[in-house]
Coordinates of C-alpha atoms in Angstrom, one line a residue:
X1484 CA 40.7 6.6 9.9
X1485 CA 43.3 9.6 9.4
X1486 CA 43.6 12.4 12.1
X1487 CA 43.5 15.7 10.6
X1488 CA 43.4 19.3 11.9
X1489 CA 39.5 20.8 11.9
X1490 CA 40.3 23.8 9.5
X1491 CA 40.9 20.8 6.8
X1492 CA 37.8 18.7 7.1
X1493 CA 35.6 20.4 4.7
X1494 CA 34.3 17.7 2.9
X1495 CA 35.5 14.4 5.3
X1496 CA 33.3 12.1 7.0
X1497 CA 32.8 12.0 10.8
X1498 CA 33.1 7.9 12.0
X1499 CA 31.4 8.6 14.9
X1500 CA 28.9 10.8 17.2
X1501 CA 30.0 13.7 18.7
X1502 CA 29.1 15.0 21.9
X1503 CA 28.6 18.7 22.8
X1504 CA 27.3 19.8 26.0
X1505 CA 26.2 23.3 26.8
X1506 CA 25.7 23.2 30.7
X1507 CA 21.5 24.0 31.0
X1508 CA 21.0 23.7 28.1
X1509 CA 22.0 20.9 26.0
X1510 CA 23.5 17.7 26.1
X1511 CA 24.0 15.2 23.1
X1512 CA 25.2 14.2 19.6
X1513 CA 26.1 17.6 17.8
X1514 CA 27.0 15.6 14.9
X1515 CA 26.4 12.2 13.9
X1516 CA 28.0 9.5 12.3
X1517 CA 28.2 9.6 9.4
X1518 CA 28.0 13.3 8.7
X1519 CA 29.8 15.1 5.9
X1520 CA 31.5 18.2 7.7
X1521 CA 30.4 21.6 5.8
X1522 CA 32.1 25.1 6.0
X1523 CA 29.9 26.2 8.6
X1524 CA 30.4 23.3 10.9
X1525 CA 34.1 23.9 11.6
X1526 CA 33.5 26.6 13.8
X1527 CA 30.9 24.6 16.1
X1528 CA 33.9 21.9 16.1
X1529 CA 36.2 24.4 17.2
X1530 CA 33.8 25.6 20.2
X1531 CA 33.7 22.0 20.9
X1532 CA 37.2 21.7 21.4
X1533 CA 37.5 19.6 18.4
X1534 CA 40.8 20.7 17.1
X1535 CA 41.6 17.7 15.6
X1536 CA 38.8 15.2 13.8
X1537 CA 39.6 11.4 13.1
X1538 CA 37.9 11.5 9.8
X1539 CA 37.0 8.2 7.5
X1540 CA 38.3 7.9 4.2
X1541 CA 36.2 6.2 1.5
X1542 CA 38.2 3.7 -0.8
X1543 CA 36.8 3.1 -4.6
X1544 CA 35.3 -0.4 -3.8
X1545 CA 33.2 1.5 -0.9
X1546 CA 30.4 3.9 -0.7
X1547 CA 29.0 6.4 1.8
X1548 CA 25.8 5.1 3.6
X1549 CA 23.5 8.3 1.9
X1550 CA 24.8 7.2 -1.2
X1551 CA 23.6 3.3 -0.9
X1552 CA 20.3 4.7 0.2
X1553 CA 19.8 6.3 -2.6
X1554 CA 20.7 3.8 -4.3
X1555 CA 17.9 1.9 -2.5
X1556 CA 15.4 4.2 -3.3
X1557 CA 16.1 4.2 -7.2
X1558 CA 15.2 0.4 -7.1
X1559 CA 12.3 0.4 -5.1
X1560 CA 10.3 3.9 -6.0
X1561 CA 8.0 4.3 -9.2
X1562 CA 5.4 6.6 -10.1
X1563 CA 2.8 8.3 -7.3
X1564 CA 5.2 8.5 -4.8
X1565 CA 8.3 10.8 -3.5
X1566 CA 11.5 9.6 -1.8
X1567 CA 12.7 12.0 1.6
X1568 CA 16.6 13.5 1.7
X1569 CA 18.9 10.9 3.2
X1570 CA 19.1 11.1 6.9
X1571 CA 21.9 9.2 8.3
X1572 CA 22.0 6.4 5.7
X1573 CA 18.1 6.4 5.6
X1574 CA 15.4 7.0 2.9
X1575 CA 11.5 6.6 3.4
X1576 CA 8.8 6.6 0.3
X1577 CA 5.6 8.3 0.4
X1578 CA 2.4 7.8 -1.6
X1579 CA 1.7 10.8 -3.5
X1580 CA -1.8 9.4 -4.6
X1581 CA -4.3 7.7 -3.1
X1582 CA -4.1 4.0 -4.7
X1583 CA -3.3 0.9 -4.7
X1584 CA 0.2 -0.3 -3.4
X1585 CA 1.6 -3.3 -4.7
X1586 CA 4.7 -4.9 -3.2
X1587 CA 7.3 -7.2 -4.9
X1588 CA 7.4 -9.4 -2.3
X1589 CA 9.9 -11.8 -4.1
X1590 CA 12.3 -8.8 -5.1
X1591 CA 12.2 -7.3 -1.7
X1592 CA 12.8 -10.5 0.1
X1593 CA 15.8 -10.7 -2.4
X1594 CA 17.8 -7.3 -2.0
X1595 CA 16.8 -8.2 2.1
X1596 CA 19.4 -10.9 1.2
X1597 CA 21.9 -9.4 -0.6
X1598 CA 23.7 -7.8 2.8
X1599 CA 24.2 -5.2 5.1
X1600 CA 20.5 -4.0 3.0
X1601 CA 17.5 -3.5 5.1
X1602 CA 14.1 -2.6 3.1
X1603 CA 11.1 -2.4 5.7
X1604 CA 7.9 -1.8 4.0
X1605 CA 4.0 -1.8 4.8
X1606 CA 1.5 -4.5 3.5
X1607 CA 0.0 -4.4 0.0
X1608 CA -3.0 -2.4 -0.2
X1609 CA -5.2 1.1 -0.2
X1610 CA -2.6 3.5 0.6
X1611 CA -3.5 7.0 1.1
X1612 CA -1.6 10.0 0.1
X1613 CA 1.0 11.0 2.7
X1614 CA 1.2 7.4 3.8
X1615 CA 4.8 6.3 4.7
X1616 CA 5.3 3.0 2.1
X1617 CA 8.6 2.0 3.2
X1618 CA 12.3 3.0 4.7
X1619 CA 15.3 1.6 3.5
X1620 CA 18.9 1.3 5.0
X1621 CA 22.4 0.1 4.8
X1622 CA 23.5 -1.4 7.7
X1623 CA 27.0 -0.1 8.0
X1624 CA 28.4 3.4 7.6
X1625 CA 30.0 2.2 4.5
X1626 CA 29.3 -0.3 2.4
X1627 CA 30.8 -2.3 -0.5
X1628 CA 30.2 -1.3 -4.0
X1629 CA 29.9 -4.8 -5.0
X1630 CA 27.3 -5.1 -2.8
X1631 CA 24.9 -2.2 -4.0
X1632 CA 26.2 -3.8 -7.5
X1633 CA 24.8 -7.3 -6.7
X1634 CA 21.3 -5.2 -5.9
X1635 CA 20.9 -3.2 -8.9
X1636 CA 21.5 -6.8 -10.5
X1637 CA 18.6 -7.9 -8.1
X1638 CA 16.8 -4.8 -8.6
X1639 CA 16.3 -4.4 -12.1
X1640 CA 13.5 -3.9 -14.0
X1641 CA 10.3 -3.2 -12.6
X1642 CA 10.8 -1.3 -9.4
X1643 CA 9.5 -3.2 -6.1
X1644 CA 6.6 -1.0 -5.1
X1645 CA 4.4 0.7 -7.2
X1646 CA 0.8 2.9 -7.0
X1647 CA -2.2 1.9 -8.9
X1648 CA -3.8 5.3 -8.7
X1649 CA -7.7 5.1 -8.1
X1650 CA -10.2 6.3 -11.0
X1651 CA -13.6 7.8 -10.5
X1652 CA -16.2 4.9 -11.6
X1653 CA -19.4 5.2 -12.4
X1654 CA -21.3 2.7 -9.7
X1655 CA -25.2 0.6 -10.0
X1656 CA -26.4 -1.1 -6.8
X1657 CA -29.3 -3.9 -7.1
X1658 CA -30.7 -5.3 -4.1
X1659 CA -32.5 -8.6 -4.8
X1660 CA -35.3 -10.1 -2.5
X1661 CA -38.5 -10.8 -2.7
X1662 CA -39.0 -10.0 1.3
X1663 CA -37.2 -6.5 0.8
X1664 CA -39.4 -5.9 -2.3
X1665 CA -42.4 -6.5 -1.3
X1666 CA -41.7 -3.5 1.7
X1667 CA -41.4 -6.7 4.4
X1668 CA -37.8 -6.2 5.2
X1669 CA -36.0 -2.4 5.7
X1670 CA -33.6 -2.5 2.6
X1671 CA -29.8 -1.8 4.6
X1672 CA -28.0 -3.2 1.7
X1673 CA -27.8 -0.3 -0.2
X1674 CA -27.0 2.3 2.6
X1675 CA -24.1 -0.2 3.7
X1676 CA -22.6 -0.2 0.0
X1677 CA -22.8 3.6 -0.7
X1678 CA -21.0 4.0 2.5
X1679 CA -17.9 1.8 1.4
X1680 CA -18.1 3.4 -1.8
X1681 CA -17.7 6.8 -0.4
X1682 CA -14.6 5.5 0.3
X1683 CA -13.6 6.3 -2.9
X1684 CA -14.0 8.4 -6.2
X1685 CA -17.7 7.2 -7.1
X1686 CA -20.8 8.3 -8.3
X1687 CA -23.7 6.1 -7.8
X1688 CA -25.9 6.8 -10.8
X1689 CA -28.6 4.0 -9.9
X1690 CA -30.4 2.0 -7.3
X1691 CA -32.9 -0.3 -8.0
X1692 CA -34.7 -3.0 -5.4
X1693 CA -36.2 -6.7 -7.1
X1694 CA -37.5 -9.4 -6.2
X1695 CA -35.7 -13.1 -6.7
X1696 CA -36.7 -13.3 -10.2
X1697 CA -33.4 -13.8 -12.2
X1698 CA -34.3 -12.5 -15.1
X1699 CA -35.7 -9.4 -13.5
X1700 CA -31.9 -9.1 -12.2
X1701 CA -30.4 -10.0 -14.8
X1702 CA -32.4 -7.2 -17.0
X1703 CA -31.2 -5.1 -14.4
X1704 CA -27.4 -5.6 -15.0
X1705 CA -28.0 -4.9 -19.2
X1706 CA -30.0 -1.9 -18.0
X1707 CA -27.2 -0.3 -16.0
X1708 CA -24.5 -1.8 -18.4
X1709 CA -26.2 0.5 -20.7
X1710 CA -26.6 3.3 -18.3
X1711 CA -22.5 3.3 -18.2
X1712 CA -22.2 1.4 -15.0
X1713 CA -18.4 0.8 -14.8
X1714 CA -19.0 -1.6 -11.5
X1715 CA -22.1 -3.2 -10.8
X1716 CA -23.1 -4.8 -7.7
X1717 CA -26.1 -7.1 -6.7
X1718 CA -26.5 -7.7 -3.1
X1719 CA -28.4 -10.8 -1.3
X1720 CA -29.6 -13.8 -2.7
X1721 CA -25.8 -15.4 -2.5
X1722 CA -26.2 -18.5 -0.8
X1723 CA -27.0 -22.0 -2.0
X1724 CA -30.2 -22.1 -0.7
X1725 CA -32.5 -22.8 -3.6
X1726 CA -34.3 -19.2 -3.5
X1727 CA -31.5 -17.5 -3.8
X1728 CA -31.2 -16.9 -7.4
X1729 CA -28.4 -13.6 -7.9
X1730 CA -25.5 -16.2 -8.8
X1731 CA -28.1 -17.2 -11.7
X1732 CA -29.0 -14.0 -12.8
X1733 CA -25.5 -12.8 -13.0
X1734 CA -24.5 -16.3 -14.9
X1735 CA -27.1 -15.3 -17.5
X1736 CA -25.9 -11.9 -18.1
X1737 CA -23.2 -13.1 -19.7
X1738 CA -20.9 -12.4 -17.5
X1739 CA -17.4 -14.0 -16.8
X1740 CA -17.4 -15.6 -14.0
X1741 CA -14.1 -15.5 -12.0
X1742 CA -15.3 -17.1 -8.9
X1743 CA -17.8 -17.5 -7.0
X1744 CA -16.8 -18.6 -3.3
X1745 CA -13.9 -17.3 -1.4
X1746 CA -11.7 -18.3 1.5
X1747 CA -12.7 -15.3 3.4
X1748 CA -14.1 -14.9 6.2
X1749 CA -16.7 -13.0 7.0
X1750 CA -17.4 -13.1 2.5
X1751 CA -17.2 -16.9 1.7
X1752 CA -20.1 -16.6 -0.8
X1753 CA -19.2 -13.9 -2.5
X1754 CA -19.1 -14.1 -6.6
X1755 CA -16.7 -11.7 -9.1
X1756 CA -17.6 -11.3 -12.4
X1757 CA -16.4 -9.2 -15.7
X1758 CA -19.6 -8.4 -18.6
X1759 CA -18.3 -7.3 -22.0
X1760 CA -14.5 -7.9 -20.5
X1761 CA -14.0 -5.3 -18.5
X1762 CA -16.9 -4.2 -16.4
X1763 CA -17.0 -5.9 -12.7
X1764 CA -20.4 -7.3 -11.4
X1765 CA -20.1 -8.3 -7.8
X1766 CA -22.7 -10.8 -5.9
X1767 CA -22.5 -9.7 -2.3
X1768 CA -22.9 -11.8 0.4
X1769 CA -25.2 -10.9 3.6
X1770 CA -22.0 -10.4 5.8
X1771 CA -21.3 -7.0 3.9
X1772 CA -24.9 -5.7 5.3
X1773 CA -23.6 -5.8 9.0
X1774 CA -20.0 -7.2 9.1
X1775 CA -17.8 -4.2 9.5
X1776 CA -15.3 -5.1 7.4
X1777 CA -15.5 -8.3 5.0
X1778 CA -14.1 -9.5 1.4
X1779 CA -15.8 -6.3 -0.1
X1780 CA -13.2 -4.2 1.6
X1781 CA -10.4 -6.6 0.8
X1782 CA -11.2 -6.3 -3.3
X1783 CA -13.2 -3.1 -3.7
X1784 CA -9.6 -1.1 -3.5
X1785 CA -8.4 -3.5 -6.8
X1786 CA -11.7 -2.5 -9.1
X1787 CA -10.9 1.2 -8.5
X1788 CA -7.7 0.7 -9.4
X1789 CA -8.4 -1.1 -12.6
X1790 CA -6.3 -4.0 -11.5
X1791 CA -7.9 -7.0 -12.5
X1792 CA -8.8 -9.6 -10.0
X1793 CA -7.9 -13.2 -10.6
X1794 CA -9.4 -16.9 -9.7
X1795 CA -5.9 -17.0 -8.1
X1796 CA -5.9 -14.0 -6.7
X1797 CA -8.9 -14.8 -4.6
X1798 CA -7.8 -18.4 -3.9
X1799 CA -4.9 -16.5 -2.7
X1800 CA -6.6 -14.6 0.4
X1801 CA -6.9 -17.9 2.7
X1802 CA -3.5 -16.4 3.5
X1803 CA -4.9 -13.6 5.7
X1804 CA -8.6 -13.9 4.8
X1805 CA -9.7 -14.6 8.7
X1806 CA -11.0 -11.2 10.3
X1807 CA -10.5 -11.3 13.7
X1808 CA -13.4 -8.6 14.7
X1809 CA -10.9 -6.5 17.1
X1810 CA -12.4 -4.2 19.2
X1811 CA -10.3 -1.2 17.7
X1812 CA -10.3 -1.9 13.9
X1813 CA -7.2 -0.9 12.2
X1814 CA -8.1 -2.0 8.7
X1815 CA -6.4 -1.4 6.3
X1816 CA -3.2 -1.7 8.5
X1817 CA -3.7 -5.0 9.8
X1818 CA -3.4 -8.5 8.9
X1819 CA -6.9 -8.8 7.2
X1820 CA -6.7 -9.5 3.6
X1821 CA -3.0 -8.3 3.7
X1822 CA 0.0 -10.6 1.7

């Protein structure tokens, strides 16, 4: 640090809070650490009896704490999201969509270990736009150049979060059952799946109720297909017992079968499925009747954001695939399906 008189700090950095008090009526940190002292700041300095500032020169091999923040941000932002003015060494993201986050774990986990870099970030997931996806740091005031230069080395490439924007999709919903076709049971399938699809940009342009017929259902799914239907969904029937016959009728549609069984809970029994490559048809289990919140909410977000889901993918959800029915549900900021 170099002691220079106020008048000649235009431009210098402060190392440290200062402290103004104005007796009734304030009392704290005029300027923080870290700030870069402007033409209209001297006189405040002045009125703070600050004739003299300690101010902290910046070598070659260093940078300013704003600066490695920004650097930060150009590693870590894409597309549907916007990156706030550096505040005292700190930048946070917001979505500027609602979508689909995904997080580089692996990458962020890396530039967390490249040092004196902190990169805090929410779970992968529906974001919403306005959410806050992350804030990012450098520890110290100044830090090394070599340092931000080991994480652009780190950081290359694909940025470590990015938006999946949601697309409107054209939905089909067919309740199987011989018991709710035959008028014996109230059908509260389909009012519990328009509701989650509301949730999103949808348009439901059929509903149909059949028995436990397969080939019933699976004329159903060529009908809609047809119709447009860019996700399909079939609910009931989804268990092994021998009359339940929906994991049949969407076999025989010639549909791709990704899996059918999850380690989710409530959804074990669910099945996911692509027809003619791209178009998703979904076996429901029970669960998502009266279950308020279940593996339906954990993949719904991923068809609307065209992001195709996996046989590992789904083995992958043990990892946070136990809902713990709170009270107060938070979903989607809590643990539930979350990696």
């Amino acid at each position: 640090m170099r002691k220079i008189r106020t008048q000649d700090a235009l431009g210098c950095i402060i190392p440290h809070d200062l402290t103004q008090i104005i007796p009734g009526e304030f009392k704290g940190a005029r300027f923080k650490k870290g700030h870069v002292v402007r033409e209209e700041d001297i006189p405040v300095l002045l009125s703070m009896g600050k004739e003299h500032l300690y101010i902290l020169e910046i070598g070659e091999d260093m940078a300013h704490e704003d600066e490695g923040a920004g650097v930060l941000a150009s590693l870590c932002a894409s597309g549907n999201m916007t990156a706030s003015a550096p505040s005292e060494g700190k930048i946070d993201l917001f979505a500027e969509s609602d979508g689909l986050l995904k997080v580089d774990t692996a990458k962020l986990a890396a530039l967390n270990s490249a040092g004196n870099i902190a990169i805090a970030s929410r779970y992968s997931g529906t974001v919403r736009k306005g959410d806050k996806i992350a804030g990012m740091r450098v520890i110290p005031l100044l830090i090394e150049r070599a340092v931000l230069d080991k994480a652009v080395e780190i950081g290359a490439g694909k940025p470590v979060f990015g938006i999946l924007p949601f697309t409107h999709k054209r939905c089909a919903i067919i309740t199987t059952g011989n018991e709710v076709a035959a008028g014996r049971v109230k059908d509260s399938f389909t009012t519990a799946v328009m509701a989650k699809l509301a949730k999103f940009p949808s348009t439901v342009i059929g509903t149909s109720v059949v028995g436990d017929d397969p080939a019933k259902q699976t004329e159903l799914i060529h009908h809609y297909a047809q119709k447009g239907a860019q996700i399909i969904i079939l609910t009931g029937g989804m268990s092994v017992d021998p009359d339940d016959r929906t994991p049949l009728a969407i076999r025989n549609s010639g549909a791709e079968i990704v899996s059918y069984g999850a380690p989710v809970l409530p959804g074990s029994m669910m099945m996911v499925s692509y027809y003619n490559g791209g178009t998703p048809v979904l076996g429901l289990p029970g669960c998502v009747m009266y279950s308020k919140r279940t593996i339906f909410d954990i993949l719904l977000p991923k068809f609307f954001a065209d992001d195709p889901v996996t046989g590992g993918d789904i083995a992958g959800l043990g990892y946070g695939g136990l809902c713990l029915n709170c009270e107060v549900c938070a979903f989607p900021n809590c643990g539930f399906g979350s990696h």
